[in-house]
PDB file of C-alpha atoms in Angstrom:
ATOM      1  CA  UNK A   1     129.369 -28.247  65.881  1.00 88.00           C
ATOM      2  CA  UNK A   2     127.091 -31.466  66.299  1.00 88.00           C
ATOM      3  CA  UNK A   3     127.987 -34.847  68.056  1.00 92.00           C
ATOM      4  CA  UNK A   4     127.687 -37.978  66.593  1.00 92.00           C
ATOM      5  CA  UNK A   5     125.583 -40.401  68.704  1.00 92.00           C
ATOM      6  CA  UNK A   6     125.822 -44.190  67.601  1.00 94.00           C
ATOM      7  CA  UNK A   7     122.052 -46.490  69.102  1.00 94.00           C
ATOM      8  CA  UNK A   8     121.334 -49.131  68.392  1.00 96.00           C
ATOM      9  CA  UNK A   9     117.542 -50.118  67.578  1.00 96.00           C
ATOM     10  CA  UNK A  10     115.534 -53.648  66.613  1.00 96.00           C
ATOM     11  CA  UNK A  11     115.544 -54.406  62.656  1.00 97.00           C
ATOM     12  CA  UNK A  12     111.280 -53.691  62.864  1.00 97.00           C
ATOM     13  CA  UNK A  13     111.962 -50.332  64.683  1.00 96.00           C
ATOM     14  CA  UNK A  14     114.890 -49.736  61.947  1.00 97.00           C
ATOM     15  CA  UNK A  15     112.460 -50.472  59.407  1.00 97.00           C
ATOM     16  CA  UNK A  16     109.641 -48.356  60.516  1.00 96.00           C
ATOM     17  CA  UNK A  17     112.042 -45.563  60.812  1.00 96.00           C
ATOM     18  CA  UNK A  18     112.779 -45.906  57.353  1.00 97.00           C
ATOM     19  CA  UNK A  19     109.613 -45.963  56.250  1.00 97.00           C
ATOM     20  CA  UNK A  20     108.302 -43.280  58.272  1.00 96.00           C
ATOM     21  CA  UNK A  21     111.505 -41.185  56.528  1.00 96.00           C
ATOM     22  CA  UNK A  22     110.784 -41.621  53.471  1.00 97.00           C
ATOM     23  CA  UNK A  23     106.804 -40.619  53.648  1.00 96.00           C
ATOM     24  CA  UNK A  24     107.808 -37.398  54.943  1.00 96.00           C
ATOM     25  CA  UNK A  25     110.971 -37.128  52.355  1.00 96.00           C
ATOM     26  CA  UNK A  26     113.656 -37.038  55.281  1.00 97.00           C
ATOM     27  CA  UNK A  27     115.870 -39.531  56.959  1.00 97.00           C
ATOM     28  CA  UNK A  28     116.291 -41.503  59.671  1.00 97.00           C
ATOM     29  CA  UNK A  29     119.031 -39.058  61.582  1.00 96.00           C
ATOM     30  CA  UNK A  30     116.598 -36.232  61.082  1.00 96.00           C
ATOM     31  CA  UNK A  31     113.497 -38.474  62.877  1.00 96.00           C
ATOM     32  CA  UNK A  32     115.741 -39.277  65.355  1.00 96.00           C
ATOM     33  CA  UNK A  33     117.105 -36.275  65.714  1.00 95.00           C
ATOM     34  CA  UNK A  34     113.778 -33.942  65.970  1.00 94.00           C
ATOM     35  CA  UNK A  35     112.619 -37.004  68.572  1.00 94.00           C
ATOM     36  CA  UNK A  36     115.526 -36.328  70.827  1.00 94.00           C
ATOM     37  CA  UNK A  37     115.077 -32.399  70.435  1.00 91.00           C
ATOM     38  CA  UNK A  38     111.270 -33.413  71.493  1.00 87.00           C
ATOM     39  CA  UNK A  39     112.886 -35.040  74.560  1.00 90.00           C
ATOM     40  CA  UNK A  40     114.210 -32.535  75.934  1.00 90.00           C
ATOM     41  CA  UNK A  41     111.948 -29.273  74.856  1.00 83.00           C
ATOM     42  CA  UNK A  42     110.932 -27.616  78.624  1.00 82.00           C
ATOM     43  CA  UNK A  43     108.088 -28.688  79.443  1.00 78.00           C
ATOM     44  CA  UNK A  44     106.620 -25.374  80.207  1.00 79.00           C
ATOM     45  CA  UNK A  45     106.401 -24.366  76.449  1.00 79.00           C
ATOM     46  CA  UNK A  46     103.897 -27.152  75.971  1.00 77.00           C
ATOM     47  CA  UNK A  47     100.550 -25.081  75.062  1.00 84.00           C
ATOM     48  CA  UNK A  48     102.249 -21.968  74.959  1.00 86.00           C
ATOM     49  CA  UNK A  49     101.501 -21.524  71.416  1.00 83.00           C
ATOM     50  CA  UNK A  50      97.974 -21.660  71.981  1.00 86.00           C
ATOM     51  CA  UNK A  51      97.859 -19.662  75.030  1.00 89.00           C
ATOM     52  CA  UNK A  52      99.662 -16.869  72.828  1.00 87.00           C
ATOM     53  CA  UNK A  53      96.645 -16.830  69.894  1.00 87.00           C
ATOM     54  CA  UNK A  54      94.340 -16.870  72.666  1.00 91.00           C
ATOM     55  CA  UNK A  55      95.680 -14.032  74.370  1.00 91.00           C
ATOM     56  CA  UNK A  56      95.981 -12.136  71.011  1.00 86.00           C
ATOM     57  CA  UNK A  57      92.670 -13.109  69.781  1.00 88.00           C
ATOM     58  CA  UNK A  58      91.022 -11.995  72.941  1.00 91.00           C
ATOM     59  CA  UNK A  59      93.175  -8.518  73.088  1.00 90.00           C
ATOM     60  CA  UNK A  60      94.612  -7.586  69.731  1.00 86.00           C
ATOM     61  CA  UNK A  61      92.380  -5.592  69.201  1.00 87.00           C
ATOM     62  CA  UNK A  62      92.539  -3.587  72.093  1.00 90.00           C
ATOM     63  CA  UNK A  63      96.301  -3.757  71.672  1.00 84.00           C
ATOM     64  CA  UNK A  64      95.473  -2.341  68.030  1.00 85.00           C
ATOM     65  CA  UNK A  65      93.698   1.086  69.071  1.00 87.00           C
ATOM     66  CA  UNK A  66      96.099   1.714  72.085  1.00 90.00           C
ATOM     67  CA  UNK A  67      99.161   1.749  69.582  1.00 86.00           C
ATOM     68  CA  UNK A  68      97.827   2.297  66.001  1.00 83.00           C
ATOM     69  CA  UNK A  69     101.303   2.952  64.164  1.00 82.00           C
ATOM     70  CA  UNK A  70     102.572  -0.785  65.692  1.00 80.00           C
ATOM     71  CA  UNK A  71      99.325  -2.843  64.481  1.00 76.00           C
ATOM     72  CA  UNK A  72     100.308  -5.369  62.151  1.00 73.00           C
ATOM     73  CA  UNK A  73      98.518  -6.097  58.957  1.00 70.00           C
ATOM     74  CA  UNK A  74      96.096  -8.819  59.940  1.00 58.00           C
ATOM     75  CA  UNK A  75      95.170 -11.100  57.108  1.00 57.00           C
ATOM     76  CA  UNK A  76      91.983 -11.166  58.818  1.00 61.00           C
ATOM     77  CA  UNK A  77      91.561  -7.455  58.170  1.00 57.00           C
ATOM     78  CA  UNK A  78      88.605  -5.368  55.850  1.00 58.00           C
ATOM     79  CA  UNK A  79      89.782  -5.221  52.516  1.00 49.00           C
ATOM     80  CA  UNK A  80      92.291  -8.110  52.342  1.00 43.00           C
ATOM     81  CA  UNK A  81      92.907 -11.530  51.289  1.00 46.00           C
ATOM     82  CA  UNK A  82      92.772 -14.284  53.805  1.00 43.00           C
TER      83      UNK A  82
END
């Protein structure tokens, strides 16, 4: 179930929103929206995405020989399209 949360914002900010909504083909509640999810994300996940490809890039494929039957296919592999 979601919550309805009324703001109100300067006519220039409202307008940028709306433009800004439209260039990306969404609206104004979903800006807003994603904005307040961004507010509260944990800080500690910042980077963590890149930490993760480093981590795999540095031991897939170590990770790979140890447990052959659980590699993934890696686009990156001999033999297939990247």
């Amino acid at each position: 179930m979601s919550k309805s949360v009324t703001i109100r914002v300067p006519d220039q900010l409202h307008a940028l929103l709306q433009e800004r909504a439209e260039a990306e083909g969404t609206t104004v509640t979903a800006l807003i929206t994603q904005a307040a999810h961004d507010a509260v994300r944990d800080p500690r996940l910042e980077g963590a995405a890149e930490v993760f490809r480093a981590f795999v890039a540095e031991h897939g494929d170590a990770f790979d020989r140890a447990f052959p039957e659980d590699a993934p296919g890696r686009l990156d592999a001999p033999g297939r399209a990247a």
